[in-house]
Short mmCIF file of N, CA, C and O in Angstrom, two decimals:
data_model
loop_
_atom_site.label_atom_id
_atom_site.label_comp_id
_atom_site.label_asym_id
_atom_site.label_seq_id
_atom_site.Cartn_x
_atom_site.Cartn_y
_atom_site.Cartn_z
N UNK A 40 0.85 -1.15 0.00
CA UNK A 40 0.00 0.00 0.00
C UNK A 40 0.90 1.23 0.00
O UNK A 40 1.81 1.36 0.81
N UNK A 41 0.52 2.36 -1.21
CA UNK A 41 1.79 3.15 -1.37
C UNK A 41 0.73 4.14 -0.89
O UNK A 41 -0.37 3.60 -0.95
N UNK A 42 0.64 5.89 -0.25
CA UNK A 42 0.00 6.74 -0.12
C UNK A 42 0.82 7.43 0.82
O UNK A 42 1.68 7.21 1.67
N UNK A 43 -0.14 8.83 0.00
CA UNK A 43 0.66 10.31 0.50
C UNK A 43 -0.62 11.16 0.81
O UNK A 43 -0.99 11.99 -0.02
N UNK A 44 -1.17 11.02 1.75
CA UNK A 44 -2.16 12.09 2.20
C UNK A 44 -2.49 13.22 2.45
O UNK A 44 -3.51 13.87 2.65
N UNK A 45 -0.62 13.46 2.35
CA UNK A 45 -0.56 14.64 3.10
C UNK A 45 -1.00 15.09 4.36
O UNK A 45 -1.16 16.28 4.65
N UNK A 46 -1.19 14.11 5.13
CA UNK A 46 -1.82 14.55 6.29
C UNK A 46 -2.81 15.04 6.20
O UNK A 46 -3.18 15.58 5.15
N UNK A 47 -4.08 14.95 8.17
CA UNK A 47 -4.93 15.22 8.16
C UNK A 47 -5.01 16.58 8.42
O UNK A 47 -6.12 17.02 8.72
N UNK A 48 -4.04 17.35 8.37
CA UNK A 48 -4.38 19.09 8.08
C UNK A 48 -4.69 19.38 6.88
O UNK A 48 -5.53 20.28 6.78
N UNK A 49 -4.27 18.88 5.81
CA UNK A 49 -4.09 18.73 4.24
C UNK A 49 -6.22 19.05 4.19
O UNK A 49 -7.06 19.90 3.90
N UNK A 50 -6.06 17.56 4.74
CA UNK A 50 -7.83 17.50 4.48
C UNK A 50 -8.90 18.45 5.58
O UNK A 50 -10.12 18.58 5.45
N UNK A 51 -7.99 19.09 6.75
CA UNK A 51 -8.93 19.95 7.40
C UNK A 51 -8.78 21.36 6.96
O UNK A 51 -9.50 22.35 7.11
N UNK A 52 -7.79 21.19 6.47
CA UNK A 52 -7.86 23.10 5.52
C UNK A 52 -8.97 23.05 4.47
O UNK A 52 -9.96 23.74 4.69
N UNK A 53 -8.91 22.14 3.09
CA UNK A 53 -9.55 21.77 2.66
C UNK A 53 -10.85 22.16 3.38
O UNK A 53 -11.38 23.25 3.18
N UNK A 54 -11.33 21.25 4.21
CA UNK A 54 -12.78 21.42 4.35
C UNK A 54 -12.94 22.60 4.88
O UNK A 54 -14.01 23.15 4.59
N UNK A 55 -11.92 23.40 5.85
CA UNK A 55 -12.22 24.48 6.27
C UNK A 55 -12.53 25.70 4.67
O UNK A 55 -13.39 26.57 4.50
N UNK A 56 -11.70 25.35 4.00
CA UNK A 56 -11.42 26.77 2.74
C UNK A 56 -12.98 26.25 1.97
O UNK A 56 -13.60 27.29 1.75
N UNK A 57 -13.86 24.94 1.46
CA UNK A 57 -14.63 24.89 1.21
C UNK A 57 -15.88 25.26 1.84
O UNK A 57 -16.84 25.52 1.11
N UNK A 58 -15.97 25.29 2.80
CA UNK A 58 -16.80 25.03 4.03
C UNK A 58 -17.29 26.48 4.23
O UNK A 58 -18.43 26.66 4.65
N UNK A 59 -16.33 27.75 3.89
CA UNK A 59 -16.33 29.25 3.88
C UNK A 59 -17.51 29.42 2.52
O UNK A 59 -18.13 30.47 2.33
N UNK A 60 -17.63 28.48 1.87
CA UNK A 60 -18.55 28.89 0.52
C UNK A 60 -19.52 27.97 0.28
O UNK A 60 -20.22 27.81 -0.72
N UNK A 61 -19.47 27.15 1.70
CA UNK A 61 -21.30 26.26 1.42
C UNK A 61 -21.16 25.25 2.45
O UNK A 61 -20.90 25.70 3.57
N UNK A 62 -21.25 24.06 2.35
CA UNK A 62 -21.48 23.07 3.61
C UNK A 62 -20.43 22.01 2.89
O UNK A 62 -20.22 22.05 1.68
N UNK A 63 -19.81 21.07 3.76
CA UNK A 63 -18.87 20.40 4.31
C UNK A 63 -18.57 19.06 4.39
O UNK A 63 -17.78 19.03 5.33
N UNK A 64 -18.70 17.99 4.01
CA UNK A 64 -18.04 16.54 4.66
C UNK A 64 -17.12 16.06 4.10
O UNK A 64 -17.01 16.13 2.88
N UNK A 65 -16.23 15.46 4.89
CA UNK A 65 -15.15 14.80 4.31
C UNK A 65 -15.95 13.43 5.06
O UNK A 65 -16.63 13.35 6.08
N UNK A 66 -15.49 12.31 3.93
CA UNK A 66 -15.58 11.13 4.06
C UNK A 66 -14.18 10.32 3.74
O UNK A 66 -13.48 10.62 2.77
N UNK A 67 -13.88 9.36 4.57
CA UNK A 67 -12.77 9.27 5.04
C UNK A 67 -12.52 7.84 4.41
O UNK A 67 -13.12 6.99 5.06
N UNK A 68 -11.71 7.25 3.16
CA UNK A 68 -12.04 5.49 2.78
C UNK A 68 -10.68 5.53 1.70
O UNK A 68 -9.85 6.43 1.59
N UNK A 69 -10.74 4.81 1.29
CA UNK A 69 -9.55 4.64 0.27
C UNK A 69 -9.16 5.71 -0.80
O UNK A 69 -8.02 5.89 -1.24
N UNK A 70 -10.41 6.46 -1.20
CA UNK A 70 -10.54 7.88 -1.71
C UNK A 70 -11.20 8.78 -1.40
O UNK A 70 -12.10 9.34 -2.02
N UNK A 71 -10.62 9.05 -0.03
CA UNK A 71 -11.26 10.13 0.80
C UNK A 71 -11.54 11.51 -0.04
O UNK A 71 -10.75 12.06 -0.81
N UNK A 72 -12.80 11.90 0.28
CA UNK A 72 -13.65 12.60 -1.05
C UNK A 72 -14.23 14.02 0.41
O UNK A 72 -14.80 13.89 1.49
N UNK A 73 -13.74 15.15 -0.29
CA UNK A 73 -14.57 16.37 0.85
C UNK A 73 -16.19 16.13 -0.40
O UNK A 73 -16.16 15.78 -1.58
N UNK A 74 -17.09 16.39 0.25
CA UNK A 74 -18.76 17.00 -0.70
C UNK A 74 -19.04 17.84 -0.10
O UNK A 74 -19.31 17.92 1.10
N UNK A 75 -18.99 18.89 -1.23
CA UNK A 75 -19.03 20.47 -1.32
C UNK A 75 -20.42 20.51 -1.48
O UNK A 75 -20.98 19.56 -2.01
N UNK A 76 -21.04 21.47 -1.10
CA UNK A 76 -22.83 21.77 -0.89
C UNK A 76 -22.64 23.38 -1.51
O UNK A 76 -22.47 24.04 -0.49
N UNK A 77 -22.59 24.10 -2.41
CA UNK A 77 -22.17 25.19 -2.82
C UNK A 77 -24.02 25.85 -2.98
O UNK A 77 -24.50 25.80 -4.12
N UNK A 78 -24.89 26.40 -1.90
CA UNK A 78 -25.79 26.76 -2.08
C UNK A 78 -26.72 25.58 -2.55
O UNK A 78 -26.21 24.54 -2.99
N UNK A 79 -28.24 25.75 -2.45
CA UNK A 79 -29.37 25.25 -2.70
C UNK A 79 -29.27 24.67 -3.95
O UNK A 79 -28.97 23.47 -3.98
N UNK A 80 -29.49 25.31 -5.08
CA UNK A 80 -29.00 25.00 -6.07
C UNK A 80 -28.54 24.70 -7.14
O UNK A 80 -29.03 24.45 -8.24
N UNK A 81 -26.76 24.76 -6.42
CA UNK A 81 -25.79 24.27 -6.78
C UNK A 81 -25.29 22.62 -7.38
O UNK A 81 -24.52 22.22 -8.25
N UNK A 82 -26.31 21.91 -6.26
CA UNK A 82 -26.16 20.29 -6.25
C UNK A 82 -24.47 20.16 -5.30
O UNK A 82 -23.92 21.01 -4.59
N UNK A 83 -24.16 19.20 -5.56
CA UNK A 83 -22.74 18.33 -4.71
C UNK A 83 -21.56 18.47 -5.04
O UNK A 83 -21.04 17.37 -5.23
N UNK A 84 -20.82 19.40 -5.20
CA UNK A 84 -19.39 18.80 -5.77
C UNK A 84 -18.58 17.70 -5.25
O UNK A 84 -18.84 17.73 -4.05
N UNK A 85 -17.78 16.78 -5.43
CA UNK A 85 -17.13 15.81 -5.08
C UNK A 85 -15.22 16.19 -5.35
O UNK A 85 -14.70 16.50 -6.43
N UNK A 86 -14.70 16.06 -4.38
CA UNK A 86 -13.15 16.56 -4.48
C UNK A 86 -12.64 16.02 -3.73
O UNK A 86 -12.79 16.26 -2.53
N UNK A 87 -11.52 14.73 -4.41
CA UNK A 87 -10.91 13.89 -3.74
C UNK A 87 -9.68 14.38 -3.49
O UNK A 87 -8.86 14.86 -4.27
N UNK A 88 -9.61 14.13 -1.81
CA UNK A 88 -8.41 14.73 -1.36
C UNK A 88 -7.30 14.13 -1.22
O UNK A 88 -6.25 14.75 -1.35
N UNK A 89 -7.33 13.14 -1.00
CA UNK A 89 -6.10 11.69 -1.19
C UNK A 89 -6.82 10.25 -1.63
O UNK A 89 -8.03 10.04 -1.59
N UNK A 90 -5.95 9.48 -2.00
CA UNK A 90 -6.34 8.48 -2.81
C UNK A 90 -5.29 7.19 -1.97
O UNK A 90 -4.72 7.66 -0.98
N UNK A 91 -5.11 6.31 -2.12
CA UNK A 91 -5.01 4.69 -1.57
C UNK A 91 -4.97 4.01 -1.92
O UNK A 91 -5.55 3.08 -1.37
N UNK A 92 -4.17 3.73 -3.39
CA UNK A 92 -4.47 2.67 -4.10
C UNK A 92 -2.94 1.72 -4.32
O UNK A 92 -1.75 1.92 -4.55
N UNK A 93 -3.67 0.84 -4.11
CA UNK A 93 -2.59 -0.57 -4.15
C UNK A 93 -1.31 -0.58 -5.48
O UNK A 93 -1.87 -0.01 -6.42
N UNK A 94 -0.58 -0.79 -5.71
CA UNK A 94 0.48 -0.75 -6.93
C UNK A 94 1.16 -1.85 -6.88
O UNK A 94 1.49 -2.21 -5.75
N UNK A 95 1.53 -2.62 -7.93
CA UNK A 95 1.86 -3.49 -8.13
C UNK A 95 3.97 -3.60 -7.08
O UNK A 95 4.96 -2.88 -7.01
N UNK A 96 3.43 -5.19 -6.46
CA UNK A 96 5.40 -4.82 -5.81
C UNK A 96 5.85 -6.34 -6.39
O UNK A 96 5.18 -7.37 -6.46
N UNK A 97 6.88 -6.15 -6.67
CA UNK A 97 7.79 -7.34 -7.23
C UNK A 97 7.85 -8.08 -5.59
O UNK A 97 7.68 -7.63 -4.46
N UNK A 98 8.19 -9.39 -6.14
CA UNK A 98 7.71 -10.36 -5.29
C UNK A 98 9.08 -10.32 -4.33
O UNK A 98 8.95 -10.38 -3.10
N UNK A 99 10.41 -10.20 -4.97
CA UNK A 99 11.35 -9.88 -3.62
C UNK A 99 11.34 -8.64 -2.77
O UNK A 99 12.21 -8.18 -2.03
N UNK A 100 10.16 -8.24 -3.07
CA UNK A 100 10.00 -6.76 -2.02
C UNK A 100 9.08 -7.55 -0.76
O UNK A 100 9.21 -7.10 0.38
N UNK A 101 8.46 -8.32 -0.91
CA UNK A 101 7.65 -9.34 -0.04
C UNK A 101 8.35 -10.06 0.54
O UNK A 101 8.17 -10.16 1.75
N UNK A 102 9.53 -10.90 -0.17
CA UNK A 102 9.95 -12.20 0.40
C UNK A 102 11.09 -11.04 1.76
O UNK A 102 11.44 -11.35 2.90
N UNK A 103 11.32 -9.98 1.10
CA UNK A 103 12.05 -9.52 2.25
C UNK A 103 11.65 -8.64 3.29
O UNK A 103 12.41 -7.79 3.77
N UNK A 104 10.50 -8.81 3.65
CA UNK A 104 9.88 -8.52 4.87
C UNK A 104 10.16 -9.71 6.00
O UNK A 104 10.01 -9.56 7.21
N UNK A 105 10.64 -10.98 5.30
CA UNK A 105 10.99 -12.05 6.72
C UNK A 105 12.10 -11.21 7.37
O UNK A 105 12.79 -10.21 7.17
N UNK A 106 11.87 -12.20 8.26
CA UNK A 106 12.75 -11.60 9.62
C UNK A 106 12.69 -10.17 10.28
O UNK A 106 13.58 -9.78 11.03
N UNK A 107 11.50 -9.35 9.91
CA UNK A 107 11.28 -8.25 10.26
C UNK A 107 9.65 -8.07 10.68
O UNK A 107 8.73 -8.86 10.51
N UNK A 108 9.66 -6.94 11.19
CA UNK A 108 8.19 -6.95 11.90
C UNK A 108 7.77 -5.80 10.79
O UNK A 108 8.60 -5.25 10.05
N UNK A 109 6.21 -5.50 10.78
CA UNK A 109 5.28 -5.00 9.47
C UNK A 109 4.49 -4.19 10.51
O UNK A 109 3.94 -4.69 11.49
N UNK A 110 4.48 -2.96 10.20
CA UNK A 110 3.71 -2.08 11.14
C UNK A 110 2.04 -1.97 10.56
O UNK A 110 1.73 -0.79 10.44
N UNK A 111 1.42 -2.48 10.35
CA UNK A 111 -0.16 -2.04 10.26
C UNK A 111 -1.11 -1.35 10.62
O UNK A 111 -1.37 -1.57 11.80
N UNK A 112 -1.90 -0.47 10.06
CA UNK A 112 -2.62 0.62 10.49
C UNK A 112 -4.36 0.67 9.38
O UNK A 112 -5.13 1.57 9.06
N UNK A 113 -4.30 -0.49 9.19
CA UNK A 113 -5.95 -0.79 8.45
C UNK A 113 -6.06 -1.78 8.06
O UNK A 113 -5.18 -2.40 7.46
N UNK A 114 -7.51 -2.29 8.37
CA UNK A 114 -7.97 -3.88 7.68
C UNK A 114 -7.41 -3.94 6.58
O UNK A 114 -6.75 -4.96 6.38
N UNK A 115 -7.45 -2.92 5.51
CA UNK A 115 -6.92 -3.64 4.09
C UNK A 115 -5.71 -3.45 4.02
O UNK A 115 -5.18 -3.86 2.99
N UNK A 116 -4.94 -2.85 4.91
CA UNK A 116 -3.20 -2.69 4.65
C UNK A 116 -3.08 -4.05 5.28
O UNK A 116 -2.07 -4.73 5.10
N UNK A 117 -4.20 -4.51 6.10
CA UNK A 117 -3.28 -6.21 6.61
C UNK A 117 -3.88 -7.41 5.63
O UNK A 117 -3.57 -8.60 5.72
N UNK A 118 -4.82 -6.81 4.65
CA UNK A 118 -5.48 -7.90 4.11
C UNK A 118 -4.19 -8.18 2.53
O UNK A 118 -3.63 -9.16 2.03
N UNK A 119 -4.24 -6.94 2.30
CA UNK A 119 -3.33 -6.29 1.26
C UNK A 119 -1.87 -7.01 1.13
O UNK A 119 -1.39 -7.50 0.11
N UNK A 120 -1.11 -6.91 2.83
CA UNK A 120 0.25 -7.67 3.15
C UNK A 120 -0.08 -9.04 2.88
O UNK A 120 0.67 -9.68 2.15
N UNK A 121 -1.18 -9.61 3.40
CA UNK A 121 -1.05 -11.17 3.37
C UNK A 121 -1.55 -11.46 1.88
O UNK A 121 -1.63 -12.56 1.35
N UNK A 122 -1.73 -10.80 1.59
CA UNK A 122 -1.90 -11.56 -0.37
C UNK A 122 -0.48 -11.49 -0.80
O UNK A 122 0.22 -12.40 -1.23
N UNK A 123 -0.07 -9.88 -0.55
CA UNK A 123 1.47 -9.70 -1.20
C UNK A 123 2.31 -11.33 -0.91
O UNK A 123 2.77 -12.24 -1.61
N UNK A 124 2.19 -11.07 0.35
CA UNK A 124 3.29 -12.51 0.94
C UNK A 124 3.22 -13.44 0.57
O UNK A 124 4.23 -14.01 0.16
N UNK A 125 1.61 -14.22 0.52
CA UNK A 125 1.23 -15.29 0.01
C UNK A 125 1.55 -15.37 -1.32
O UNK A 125 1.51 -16.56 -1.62
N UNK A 126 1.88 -14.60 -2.41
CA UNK A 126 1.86 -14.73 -3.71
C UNK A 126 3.11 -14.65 -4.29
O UNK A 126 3.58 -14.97 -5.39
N UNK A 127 3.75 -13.91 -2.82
CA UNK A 127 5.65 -13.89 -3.31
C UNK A 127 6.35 -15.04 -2.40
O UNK A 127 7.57 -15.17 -2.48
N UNK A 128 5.68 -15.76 -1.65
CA UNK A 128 6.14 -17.18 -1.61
C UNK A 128 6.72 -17.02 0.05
O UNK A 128 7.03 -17.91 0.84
N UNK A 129 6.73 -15.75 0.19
CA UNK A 129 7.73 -15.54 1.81
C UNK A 129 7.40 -16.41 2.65
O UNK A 129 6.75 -17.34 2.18
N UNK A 130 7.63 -16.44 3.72
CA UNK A 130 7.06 -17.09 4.97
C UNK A 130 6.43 -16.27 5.96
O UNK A 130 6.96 -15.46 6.72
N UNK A 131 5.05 -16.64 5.84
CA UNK A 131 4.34 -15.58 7.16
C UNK A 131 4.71 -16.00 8.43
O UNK A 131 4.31 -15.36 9.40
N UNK A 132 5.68 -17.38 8.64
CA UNK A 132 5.83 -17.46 10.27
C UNK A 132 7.57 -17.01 10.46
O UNK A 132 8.34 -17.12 11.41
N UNK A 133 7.75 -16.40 8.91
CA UNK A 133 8.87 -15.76 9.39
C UNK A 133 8.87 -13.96 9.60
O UNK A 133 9.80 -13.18 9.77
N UNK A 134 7.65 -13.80 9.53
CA UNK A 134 7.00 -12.06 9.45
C UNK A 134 6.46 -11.46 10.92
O UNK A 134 5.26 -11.65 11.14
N UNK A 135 7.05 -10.91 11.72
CA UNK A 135 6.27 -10.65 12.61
C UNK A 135 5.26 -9.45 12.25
O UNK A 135 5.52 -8.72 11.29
N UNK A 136 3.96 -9.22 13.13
CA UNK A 136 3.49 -7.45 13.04
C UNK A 136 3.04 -6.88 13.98
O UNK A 136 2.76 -7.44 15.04
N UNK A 137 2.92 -5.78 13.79
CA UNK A 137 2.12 -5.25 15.05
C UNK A 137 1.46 -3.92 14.38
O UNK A 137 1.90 -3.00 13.70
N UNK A 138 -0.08 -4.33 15.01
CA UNK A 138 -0.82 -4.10 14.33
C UNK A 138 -1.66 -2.68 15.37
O UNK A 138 -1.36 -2.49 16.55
N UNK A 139 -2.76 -1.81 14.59
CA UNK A 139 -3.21 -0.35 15.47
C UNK A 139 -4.43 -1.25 16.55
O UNK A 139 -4.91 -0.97 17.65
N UNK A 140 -4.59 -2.29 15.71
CA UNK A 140 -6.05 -2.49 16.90
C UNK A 140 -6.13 -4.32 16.69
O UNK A 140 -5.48 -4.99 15.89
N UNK A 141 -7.14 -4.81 17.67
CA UNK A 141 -7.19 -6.03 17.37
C UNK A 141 -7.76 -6.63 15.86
O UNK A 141 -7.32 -7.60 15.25
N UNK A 142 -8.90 -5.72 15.44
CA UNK A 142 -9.49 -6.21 14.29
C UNK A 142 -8.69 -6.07 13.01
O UNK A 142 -8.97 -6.62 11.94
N UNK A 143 -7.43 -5.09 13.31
CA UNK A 143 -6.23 -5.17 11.87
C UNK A 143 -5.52 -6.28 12.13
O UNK A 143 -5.46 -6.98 11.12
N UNK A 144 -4.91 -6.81 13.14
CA UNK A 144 -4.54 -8.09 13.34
C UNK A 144 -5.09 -8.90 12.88
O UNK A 144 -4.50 -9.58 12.04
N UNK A 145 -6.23 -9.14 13.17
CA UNK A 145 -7.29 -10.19 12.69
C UNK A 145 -7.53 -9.95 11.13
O UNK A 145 -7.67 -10.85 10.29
N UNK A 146 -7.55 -9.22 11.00
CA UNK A 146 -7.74 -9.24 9.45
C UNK A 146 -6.51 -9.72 8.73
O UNK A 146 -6.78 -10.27 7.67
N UNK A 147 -5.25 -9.67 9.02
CA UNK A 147 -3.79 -10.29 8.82
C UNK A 147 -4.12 -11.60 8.26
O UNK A 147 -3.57 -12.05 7.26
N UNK A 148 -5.16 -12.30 9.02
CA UNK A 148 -5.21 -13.70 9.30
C UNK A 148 -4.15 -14.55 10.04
O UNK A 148 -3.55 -13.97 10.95
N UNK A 149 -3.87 -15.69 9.82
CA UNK A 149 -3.23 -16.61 11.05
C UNK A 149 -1.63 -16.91 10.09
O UNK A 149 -1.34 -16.84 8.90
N UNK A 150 -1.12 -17.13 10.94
CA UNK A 150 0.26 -17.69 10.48
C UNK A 150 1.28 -17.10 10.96
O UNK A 150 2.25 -17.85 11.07
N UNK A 151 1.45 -16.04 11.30
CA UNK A 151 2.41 -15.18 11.30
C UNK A 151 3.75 -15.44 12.58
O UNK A 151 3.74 -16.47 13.25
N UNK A 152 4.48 -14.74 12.71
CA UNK A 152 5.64 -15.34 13.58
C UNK A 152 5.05 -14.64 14.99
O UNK A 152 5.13 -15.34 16.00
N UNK A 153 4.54 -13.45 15.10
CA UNK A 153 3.71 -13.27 15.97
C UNK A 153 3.11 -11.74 15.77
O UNK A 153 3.71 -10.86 15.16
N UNK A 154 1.64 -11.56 16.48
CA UNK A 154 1.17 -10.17 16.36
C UNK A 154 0.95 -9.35 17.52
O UNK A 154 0.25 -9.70 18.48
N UNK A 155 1.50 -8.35 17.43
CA UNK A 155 1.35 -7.35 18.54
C UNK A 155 0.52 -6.59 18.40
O UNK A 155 0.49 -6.01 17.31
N UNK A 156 -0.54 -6.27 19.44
CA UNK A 156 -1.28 -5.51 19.24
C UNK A 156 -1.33 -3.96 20.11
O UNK A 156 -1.28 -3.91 21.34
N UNK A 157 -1.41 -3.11 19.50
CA UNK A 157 -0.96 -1.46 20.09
C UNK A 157 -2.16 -1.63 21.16
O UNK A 157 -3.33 -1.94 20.97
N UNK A 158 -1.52 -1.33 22.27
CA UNK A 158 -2.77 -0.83 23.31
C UNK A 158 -3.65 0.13 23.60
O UNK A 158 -4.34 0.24 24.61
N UNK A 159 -3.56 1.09 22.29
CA UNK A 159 -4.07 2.23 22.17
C UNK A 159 -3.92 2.55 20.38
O UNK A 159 -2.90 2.54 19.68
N UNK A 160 -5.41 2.84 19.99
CA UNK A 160 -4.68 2.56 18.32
C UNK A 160 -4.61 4.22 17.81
O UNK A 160 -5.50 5.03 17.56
N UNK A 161 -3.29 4.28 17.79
CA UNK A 161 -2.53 5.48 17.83
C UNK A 161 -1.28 4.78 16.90
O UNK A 161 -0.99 3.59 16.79
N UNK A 162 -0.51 6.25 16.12
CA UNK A 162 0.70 5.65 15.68
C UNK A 162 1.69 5.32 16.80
O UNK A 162 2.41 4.33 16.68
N UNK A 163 1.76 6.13 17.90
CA UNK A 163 2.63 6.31 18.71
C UNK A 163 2.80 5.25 19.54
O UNK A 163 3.92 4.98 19.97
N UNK A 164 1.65 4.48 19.88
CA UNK A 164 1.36 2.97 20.50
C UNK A 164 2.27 1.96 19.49
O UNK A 164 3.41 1.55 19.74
N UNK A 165 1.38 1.63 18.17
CA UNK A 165 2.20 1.14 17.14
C UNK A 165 3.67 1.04 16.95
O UNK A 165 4.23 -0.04 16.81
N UNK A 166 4.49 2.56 16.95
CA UNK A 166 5.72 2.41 17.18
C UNK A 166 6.56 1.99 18.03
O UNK A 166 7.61 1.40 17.77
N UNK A 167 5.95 2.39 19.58
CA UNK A 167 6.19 2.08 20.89
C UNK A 167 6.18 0.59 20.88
O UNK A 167 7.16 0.10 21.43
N UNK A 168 5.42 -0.16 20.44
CA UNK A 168 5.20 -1.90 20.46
C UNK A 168 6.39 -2.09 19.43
O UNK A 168 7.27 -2.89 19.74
N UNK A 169 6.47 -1.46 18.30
CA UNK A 169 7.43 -2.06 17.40
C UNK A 169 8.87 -1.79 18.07
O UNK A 169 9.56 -2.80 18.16
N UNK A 170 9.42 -0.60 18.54
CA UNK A 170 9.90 -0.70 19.31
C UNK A 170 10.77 -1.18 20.83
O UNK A 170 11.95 -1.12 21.19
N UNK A 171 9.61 -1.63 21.39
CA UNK A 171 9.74 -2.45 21.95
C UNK A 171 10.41 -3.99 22.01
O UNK A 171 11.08 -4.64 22.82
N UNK A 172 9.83 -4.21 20.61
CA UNK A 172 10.25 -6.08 20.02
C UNK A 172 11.17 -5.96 19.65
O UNK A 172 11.98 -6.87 19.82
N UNK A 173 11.64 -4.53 18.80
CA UNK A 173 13.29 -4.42 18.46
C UNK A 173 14.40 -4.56 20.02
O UNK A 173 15.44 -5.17 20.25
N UNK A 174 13.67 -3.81 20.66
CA UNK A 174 15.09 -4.01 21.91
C UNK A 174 15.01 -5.16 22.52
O UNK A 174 16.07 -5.68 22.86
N UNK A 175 13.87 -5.76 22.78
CA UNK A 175 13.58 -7.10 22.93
C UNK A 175 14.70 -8.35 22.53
O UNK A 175 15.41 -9.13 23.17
N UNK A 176 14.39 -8.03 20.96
CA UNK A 176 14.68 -8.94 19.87
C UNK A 176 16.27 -8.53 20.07
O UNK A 176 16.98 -9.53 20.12
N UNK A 177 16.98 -7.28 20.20
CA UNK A 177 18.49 -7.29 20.85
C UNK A 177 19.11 -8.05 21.61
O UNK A 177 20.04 -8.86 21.60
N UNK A 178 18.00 -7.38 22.61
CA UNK A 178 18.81 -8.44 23.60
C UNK A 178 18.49 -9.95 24.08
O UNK A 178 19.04 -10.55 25.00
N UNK A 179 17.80 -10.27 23.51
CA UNK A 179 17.74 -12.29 23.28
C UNK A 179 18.47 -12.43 22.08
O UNK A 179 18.43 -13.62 21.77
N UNK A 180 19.15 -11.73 21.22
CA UNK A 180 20.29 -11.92 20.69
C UNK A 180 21.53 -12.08 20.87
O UNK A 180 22.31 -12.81 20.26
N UNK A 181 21.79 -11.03 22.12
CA UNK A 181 23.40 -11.02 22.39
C UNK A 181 23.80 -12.14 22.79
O UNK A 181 25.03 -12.11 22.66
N UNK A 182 23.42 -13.35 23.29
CA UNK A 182 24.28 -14.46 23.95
C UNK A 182 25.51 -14.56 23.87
O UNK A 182 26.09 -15.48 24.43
#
């Protein structure tokens, strides 16, 4: 999963600078879309503010995620990894992840070397857990 959102200021200016000339929603999905209400009528404009779309990855970009942990942050970024893997042959019990919530884990499906789940689904949890398994994973190394 490749994407540049620009961040969620990107999309709250946006709605703020539209929002000055009629009514407002951002809807938030793989092509998060503001709908502009420009007066009675006007009807809907539609203006996609970032986009999410999958791109093709050569299969040794997969196989070399073993031995490393996979940070996850949405059902389809974990549904997304386990096709990649499965189709580039890697080993999911050589993949660890750690994932924003239990239901992105779960969506991973089963196999994996193990899943961590953020105790708070935040990036900062996420990193903190990944984190964690790295110094972990140090020091049950040094012997």
């Amino acid at each position: 999963m490749v994407g540049n959102a620009g961040g969620v200021g990107s999309v709250a200016w946006l709605a703020h600078r539209r929002a000055r000339r009629g009514v407002c929603a951002v809807r938030h999905d793989p092509r998060a879309v503001a709908v502009v209400s420009r007066g009675r009528d006007r009807g809907v404009e539609p203006v996609t503010v970032y986009a999410s779309d999958a791109v093709p990855l050569d299969d040794t970009v997969a196989r070399s995620f073993e031995n490393n942990a996979i940070l996850l942050h949405s059902t389809r970024a974990a549904t997304r990894l386990a096709a990649l893997v499965d189709t580039s042959g890697a080993a999911r019990a050589r993949i660890a992840l750690v994932a924003i919530s239990q239901a992105v884990g779960d969506a991973a499906g089963a196999g994996w070397q193990d899943v961590t789940i953020a105790p708070q689904p935040t990036d900062a949890a996420v990193v903190a857990c990944a984190a964690a398994r790295a110094s972990t994973r140090a020091i049950d190394q040094r012997g």
